[in-house]
mmCIF file of C-alpha atoms in Angstrom:
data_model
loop_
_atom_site.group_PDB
_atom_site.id
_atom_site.type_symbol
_atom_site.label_atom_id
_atom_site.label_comp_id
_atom_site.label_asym_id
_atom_site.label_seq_id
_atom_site.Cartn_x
_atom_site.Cartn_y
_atom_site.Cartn_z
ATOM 1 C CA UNK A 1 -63.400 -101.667 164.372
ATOM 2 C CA UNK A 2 -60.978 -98.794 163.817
ATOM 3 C CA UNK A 3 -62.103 -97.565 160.192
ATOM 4 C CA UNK A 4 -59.044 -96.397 157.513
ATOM 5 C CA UNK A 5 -60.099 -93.616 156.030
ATOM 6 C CA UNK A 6 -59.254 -93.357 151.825
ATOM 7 C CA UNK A 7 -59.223 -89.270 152.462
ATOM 8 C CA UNK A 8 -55.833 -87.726 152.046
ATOM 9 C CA UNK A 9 -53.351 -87.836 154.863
ATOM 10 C CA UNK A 10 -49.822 -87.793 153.668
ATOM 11 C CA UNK A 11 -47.904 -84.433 152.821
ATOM 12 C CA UNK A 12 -45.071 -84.849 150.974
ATOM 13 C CA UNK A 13 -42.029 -82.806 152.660
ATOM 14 C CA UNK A 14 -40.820 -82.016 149.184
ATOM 15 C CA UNK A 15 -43.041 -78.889 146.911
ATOM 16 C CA UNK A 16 -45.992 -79.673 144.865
ATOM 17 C CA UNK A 17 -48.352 -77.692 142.858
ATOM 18 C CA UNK A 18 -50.814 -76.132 144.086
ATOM 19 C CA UNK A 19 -54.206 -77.137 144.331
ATOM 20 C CA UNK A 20 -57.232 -74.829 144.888
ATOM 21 C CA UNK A 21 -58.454 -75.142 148.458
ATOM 22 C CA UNK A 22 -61.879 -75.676 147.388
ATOM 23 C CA UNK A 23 -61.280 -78.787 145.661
ATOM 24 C CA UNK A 24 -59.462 -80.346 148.532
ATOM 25 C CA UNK A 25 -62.484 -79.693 150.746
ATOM 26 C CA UNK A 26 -63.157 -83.169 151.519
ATOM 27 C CA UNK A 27 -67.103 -84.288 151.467
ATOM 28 C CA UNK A 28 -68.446 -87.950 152.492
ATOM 29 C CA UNK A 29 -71.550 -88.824 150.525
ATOM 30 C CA UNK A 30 -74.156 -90.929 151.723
ATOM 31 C CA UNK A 31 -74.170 -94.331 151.541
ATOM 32 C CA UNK A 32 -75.136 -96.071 148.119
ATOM 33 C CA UNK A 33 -76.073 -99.239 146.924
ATOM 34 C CA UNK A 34 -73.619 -100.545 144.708
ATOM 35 C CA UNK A 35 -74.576 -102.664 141.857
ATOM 36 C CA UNK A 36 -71.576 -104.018 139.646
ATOM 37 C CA UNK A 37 -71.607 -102.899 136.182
ATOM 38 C CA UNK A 38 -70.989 -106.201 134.764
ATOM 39 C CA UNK A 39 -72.261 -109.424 136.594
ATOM 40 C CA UNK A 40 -75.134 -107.504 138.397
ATOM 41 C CA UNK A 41 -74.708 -108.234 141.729
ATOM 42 C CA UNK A 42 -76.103 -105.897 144.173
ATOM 43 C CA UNK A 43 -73.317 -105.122 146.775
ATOM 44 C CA UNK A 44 -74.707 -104.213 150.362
ATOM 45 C CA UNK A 45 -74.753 -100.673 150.765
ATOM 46 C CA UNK A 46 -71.358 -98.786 151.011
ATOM 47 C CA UNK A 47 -70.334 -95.460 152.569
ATOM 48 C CA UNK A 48 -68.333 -93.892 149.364
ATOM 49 C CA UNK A 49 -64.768 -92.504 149.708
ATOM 50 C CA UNK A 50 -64.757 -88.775 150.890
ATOM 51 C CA UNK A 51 -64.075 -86.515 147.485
ATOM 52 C CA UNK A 52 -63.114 -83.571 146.289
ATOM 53 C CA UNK A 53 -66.298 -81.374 145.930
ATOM 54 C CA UNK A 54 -66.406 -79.196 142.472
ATOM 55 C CA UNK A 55 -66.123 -75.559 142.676
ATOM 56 C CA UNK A 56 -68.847 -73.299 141.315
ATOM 57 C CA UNK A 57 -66.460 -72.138 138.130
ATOM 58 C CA UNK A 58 -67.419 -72.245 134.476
ATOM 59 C CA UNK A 59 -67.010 -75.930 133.184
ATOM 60 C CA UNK A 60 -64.916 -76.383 130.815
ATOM 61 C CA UNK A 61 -66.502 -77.497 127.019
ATOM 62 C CA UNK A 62 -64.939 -79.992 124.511
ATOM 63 C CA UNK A 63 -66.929 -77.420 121.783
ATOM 64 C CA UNK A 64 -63.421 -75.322 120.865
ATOM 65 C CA UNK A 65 -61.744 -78.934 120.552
ATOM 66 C CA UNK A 66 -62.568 -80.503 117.395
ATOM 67 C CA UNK A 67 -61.937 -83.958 116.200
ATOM 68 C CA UNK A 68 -59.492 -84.536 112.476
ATOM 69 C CA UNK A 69 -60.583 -85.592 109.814
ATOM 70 C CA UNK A 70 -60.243 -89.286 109.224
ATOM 71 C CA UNK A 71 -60.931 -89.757 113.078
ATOM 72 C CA UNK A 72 -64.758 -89.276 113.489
ATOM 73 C CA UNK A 73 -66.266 -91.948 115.330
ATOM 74 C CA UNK A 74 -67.320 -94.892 114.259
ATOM 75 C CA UNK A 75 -66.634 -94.035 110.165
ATOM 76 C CA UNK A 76 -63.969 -96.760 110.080
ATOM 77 C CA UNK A 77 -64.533 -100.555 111.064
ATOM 78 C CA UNK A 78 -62.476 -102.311 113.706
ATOM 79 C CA UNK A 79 -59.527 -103.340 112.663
ATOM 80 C CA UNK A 80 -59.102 -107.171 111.729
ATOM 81 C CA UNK A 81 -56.096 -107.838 114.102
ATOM 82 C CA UNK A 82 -58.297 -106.417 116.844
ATOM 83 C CA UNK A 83 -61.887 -107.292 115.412
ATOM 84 C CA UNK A 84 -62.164 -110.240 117.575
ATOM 85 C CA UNK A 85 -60.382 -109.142 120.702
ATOM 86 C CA UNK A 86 -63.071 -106.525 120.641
ATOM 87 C CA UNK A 87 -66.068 -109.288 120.151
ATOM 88 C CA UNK A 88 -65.125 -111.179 122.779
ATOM 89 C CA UNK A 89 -64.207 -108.762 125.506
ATOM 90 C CA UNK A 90 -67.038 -106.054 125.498
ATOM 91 C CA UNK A 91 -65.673 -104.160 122.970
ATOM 92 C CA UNK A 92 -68.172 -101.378 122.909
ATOM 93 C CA UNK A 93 -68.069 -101.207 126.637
ATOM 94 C CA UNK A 94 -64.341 -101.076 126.668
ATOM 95 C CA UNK A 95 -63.036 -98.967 123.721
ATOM 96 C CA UNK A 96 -66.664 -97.385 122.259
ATOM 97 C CA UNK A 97 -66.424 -96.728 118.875
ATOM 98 C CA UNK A 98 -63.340 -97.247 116.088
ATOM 99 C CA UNK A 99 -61.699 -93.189 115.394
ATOM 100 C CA UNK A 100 -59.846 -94.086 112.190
ATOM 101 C CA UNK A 101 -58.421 -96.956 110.676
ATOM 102 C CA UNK A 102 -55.565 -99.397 112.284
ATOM 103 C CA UNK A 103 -52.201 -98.933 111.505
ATOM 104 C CA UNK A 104 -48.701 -99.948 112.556
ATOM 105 C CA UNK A 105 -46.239 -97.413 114.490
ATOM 106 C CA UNK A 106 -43.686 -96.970 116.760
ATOM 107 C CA UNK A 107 -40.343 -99.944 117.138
ATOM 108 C CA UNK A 108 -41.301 -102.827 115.262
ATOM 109 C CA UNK A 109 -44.593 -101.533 113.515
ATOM 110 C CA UNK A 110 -46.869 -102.139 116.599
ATOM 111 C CA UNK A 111 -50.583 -101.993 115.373
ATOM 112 C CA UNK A 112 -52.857 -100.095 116.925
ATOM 113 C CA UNK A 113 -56.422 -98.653 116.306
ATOM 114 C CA UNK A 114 -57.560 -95.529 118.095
ATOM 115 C CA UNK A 115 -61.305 -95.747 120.200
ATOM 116 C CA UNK A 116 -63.472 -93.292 121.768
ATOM 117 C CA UNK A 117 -62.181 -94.623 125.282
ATOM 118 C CA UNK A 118 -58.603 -95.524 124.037
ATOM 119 C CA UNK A 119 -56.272 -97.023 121.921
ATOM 120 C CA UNK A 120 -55.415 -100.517 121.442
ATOM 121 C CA UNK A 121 -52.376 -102.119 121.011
ATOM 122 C CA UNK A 122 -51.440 -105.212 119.400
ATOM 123 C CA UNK A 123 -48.808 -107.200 121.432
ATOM 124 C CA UNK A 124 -47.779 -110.425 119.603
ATOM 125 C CA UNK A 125 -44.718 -111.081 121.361
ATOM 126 C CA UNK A 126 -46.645 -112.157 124.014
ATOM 127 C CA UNK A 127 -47.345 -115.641 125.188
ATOM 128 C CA UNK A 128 -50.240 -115.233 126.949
ATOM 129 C CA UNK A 129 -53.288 -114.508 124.833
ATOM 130 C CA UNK A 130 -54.548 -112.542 127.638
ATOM 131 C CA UNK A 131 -51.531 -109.981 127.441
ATOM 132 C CA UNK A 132 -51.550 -109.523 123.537
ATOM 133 C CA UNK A 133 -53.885 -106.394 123.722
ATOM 134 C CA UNK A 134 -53.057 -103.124 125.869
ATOM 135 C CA UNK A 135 -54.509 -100.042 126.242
ATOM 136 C CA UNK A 136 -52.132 -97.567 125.920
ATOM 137 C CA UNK A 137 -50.868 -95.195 128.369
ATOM 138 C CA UNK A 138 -53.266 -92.332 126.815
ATOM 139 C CA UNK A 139 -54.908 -91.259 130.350
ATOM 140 C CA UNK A 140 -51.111 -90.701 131.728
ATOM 141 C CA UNK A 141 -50.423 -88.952 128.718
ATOM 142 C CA UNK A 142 -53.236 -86.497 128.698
ATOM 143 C CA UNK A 143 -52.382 -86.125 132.589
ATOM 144 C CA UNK A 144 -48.623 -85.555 131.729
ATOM 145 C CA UNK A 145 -49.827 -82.856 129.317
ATOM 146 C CA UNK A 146 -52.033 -81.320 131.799
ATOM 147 C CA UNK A 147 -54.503 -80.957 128.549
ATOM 148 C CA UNK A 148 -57.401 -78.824 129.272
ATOM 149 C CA UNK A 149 -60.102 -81.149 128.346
ATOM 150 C CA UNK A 150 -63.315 -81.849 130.269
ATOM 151 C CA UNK A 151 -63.143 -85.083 131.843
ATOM 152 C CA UNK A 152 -66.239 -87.616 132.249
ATOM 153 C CA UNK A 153 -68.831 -85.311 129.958
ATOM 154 C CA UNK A 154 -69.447 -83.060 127.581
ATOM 155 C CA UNK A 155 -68.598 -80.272 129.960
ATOM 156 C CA UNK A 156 -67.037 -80.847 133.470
ATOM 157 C CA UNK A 157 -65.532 -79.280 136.452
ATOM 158 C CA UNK A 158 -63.007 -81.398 135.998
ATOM 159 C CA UNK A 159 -60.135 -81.278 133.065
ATOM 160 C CA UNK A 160 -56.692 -83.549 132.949
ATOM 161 C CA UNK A 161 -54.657 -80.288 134.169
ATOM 162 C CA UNK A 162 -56.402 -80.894 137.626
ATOM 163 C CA UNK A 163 -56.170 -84.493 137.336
ATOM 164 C CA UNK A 164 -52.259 -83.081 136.903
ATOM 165 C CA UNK A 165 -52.524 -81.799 140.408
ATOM 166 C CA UNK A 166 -54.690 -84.250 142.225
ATOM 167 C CA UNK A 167 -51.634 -86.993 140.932
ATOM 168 C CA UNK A 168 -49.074 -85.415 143.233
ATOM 169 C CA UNK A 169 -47.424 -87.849 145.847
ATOM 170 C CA UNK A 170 -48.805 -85.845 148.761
ATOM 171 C CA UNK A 171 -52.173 -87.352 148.485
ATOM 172 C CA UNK A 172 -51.524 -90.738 148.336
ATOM 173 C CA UNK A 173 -52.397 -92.561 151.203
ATOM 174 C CA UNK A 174 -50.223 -94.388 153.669
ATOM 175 C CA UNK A 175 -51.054 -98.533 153.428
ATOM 176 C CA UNK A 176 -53.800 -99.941 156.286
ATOM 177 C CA UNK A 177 -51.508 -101.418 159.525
ATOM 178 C CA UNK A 178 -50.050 -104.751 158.779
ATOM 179 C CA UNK A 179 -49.989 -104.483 154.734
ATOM 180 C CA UNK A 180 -47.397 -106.315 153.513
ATOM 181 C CA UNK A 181 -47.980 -105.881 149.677
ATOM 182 C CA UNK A 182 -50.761 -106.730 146.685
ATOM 183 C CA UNK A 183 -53.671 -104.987 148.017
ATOM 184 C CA UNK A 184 -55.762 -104.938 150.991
ATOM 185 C CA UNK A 185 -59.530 -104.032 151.615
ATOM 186 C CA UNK A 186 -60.947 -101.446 153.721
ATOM 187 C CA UNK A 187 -63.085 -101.063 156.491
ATOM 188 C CA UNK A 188 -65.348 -98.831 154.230
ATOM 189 C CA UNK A 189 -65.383 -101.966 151.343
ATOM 190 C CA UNK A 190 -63.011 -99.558 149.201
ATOM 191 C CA UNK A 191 -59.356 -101.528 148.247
ATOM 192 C CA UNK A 192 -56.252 -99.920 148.954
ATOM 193 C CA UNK A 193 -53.464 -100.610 146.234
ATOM 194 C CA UNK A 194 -50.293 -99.102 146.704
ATOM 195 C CA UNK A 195 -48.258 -97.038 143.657
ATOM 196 C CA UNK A 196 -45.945 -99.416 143.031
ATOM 197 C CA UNK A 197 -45.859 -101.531 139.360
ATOM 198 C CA UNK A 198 -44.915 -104.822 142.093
ATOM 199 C CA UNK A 199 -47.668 -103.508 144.805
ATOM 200 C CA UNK A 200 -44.550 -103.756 147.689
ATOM 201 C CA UNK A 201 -45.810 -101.580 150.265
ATOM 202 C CA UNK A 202 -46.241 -98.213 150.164
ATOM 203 C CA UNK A 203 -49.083 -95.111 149.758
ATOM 204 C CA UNK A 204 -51.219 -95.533 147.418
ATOM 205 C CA UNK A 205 -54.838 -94.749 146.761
ATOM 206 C CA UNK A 206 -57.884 -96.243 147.974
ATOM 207 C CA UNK A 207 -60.342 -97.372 144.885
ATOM 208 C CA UNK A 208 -64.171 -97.476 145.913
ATOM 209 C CA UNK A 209 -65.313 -101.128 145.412
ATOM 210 C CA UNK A 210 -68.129 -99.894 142.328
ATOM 211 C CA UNK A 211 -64.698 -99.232 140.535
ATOM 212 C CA UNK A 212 -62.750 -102.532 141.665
ATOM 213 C CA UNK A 213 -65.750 -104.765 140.632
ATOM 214 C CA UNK A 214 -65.922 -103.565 136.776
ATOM 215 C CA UNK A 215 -62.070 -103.322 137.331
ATOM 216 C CA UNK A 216 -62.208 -107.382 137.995
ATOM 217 C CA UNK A 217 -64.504 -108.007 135.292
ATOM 218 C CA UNK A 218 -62.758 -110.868 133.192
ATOM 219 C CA UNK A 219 -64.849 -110.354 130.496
ATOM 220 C CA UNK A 220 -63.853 -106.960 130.217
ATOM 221 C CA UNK A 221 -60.167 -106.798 131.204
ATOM 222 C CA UNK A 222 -59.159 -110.908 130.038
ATOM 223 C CA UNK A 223 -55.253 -109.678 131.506
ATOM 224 C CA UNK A 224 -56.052 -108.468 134.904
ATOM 225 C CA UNK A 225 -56.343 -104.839 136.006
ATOM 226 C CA UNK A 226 -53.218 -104.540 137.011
ATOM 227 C CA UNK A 227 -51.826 -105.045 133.312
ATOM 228 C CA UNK A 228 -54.990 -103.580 131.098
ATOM 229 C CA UNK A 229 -55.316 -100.557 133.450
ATOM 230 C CA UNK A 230 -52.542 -100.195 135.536
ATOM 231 C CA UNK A 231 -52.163 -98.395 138.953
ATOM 232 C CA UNK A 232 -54.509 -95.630 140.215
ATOM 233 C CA UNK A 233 -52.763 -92.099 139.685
ATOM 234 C CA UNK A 234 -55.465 -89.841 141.833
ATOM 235 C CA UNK A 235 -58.064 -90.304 144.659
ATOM 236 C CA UNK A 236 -61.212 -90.148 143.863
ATOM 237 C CA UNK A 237 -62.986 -86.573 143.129
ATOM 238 C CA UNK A 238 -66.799 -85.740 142.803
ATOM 239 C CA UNK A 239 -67.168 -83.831 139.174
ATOM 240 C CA UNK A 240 -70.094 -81.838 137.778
ATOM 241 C CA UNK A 241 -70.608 -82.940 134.210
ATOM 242 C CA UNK A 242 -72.813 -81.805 131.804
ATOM 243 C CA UNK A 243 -73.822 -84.904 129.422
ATOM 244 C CA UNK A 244 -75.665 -83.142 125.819
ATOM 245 C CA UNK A 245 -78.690 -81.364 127.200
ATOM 246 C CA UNK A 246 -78.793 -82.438 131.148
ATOM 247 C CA UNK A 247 -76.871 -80.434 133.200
ATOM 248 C CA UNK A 248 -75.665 -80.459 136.601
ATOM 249 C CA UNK A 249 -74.867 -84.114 137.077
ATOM 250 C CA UNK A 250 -72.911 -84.893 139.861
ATOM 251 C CA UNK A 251 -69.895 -88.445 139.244
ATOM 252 C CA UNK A 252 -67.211 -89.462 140.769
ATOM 253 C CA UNK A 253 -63.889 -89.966 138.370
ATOM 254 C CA UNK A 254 -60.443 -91.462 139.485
ATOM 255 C CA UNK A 255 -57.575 -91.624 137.103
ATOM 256 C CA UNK A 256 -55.324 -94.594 136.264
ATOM 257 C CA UNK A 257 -52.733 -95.236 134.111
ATOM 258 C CA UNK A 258 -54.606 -96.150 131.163
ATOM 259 C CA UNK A 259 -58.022 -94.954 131.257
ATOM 260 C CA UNK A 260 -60.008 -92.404 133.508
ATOM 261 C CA UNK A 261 -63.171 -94.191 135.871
ATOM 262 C CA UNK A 262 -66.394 -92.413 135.885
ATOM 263 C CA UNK A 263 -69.436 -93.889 138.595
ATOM 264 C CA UNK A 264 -72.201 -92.175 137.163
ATOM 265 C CA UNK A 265 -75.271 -93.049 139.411
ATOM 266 C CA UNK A 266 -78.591 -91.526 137.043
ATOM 267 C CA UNK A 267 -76.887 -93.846 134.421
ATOM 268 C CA UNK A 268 -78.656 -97.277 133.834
ATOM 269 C CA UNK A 269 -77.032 -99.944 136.558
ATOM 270 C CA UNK A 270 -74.884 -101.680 134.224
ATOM 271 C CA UNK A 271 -73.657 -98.797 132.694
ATOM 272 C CA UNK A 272 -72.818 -96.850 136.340
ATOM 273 C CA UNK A 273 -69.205 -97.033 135.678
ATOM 274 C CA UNK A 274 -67.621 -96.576 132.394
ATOM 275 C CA UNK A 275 -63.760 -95.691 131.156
ATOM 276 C CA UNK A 276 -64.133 -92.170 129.821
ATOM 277 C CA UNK A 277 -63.390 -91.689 126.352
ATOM 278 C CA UNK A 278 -59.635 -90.563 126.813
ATOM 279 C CA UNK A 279 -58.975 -91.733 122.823
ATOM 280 C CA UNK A 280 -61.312 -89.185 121.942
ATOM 281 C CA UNK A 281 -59.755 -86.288 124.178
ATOM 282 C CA UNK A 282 -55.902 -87.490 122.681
ATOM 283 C CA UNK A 283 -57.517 -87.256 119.245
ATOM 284 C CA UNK A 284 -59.205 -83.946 120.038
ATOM 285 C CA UNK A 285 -55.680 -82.822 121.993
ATOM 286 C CA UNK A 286 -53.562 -83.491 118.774
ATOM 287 C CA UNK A 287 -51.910 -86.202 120.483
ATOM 288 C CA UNK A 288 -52.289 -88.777 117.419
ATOM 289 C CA UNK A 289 -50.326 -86.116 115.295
ATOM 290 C CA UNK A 290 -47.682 -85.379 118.127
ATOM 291 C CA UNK A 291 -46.972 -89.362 118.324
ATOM 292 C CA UNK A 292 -46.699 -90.009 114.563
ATOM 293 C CA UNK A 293 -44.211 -86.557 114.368
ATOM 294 C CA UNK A 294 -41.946 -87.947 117.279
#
């Protein structure tokens, strides 16, 4: 059968930033076996999307970023509107460990409690129990910001300011023949979803089916992925990560609205993918004292 290929083939007529040549180089790693991070099953082996190889530059360090005081993780206990959201749904997995203590903010007093891999937000208004917590927007925020954080280690060839220029319209992807909306899987096994909050049809990005199996995971995301992580913002990229004292470790990463994807294949099989720990990089950014000053 004619395969679609997730690689970038739209250019948007209008400008865009520009984004080192290098990094657009487009690689196609072997074939892996994919084993989902939650329910264990071993998927049949998968060609992975083509990525965006690293260059050889410095990586970037979160040691000149340091966390405020009152934020250190895991110091303060979960807070007791979320404490059993956060039993029930993998908490650990999900949001890592509590940075500070819950409190209300914004219209209406929303709680929320800040986590290594995000923050959580209390939603009473809404009927369905499922819909009542959120992850907030913090991965679109750090994007937005273009913050010059690593992304997916302790050091990375990666950092939200290229995440910035891998979100531009020009590499989304146009929709497989025949799409007529939701999403729609590919010859490779990855699952094309188009940008669009209603998935109508349109380009979109291709997310490799390691990601779409922990993004499926009911246990983890009780509201469906499309509402507790929202639409993918970048195709997937290969990243060189350093991880405390091992170097040189090669992940993919893909950015979505609310949290950043890492497929880490050295890490134990249920633990492969993970949501990076974009609370911790909006702590470290001074983003919790930019929202409470707005």
């Amino acid at each position: 059968p004619t395969q679609v290929s997730p690689s970038p083939v739209v250019v948007a007529p209008e400008p865009r930033p520009e984004v080192p040549a290098p990094r657009l180089a487009l690689v196609s790693p072997p074939p892996v076996a994919v084993r989902t991070p939650v329910t264990g099953v071993t998927l049949a082996p998968v060609a992975l999307p083509a990525v965006a190889p690293p260059t050889a530059s410095l990586l970037r360090s979160v040691a000149v970023w340091s966390i405020p005081a009152g934020f250190e993780p895991g110091e303060r206990p979960v807070g007791k509107a979320f404490s059993e959201f956060y039993s029930a749904q993998e908490g650990m997995r999900l949001l890592g460990r509590p940075m500070g203590d819950a409190f209300a903010t914004g219209p209406g007093g929303l709680d929320v409690q800040y986590f290594e891999k995000g923050r959580l937000e209390y939603h009473p208004e809404e009927a369905s129990p499922g819909w009542q917590f959120l992850l907030g927007l913090l991965a679109s925020e750090l994007i937005d910001r273009a913050v010059e954080l690593p992304v997916g280690g302790d050091a990375s060839s990666m950092t939200y300011a290229d995440l910035a220029r891998l979100r531009v319209a020009g590499l989304r992807i146009p929709p497989p023949d025949g799409f007529g909306g939701g999403f729609a899987v590919l010859d490779d096994g990855s699952v094309f979803v188009p940008f669009d909050a209603s998935l109508a049809p349109g380009p979109g990005h291709a997310v490799p089916p390691m990601f779409w199996a922990f993004l499926n995971a009911t246990t983890v995301f009780p509201g469906g992925w499309l509402h507790d992580v929202g639409l993918p913002l970048t195709p997937v990229a290969e990243v060189i990560v350093s991880k405390g004292p091992e170097t040189g470790r090669r992940i993919l990463v893909q950015a979505f609205q609310r949290t950043v994807l890492t497929f880490d294949p050295l890490n134990p099989s249920d633990y492969q993918v993970e949501c990076a720990n974009v609370g911790t990089d909006f702590v470290r950014s001074g983003g919790v004292e930019r929202r409470a000053g707005s």
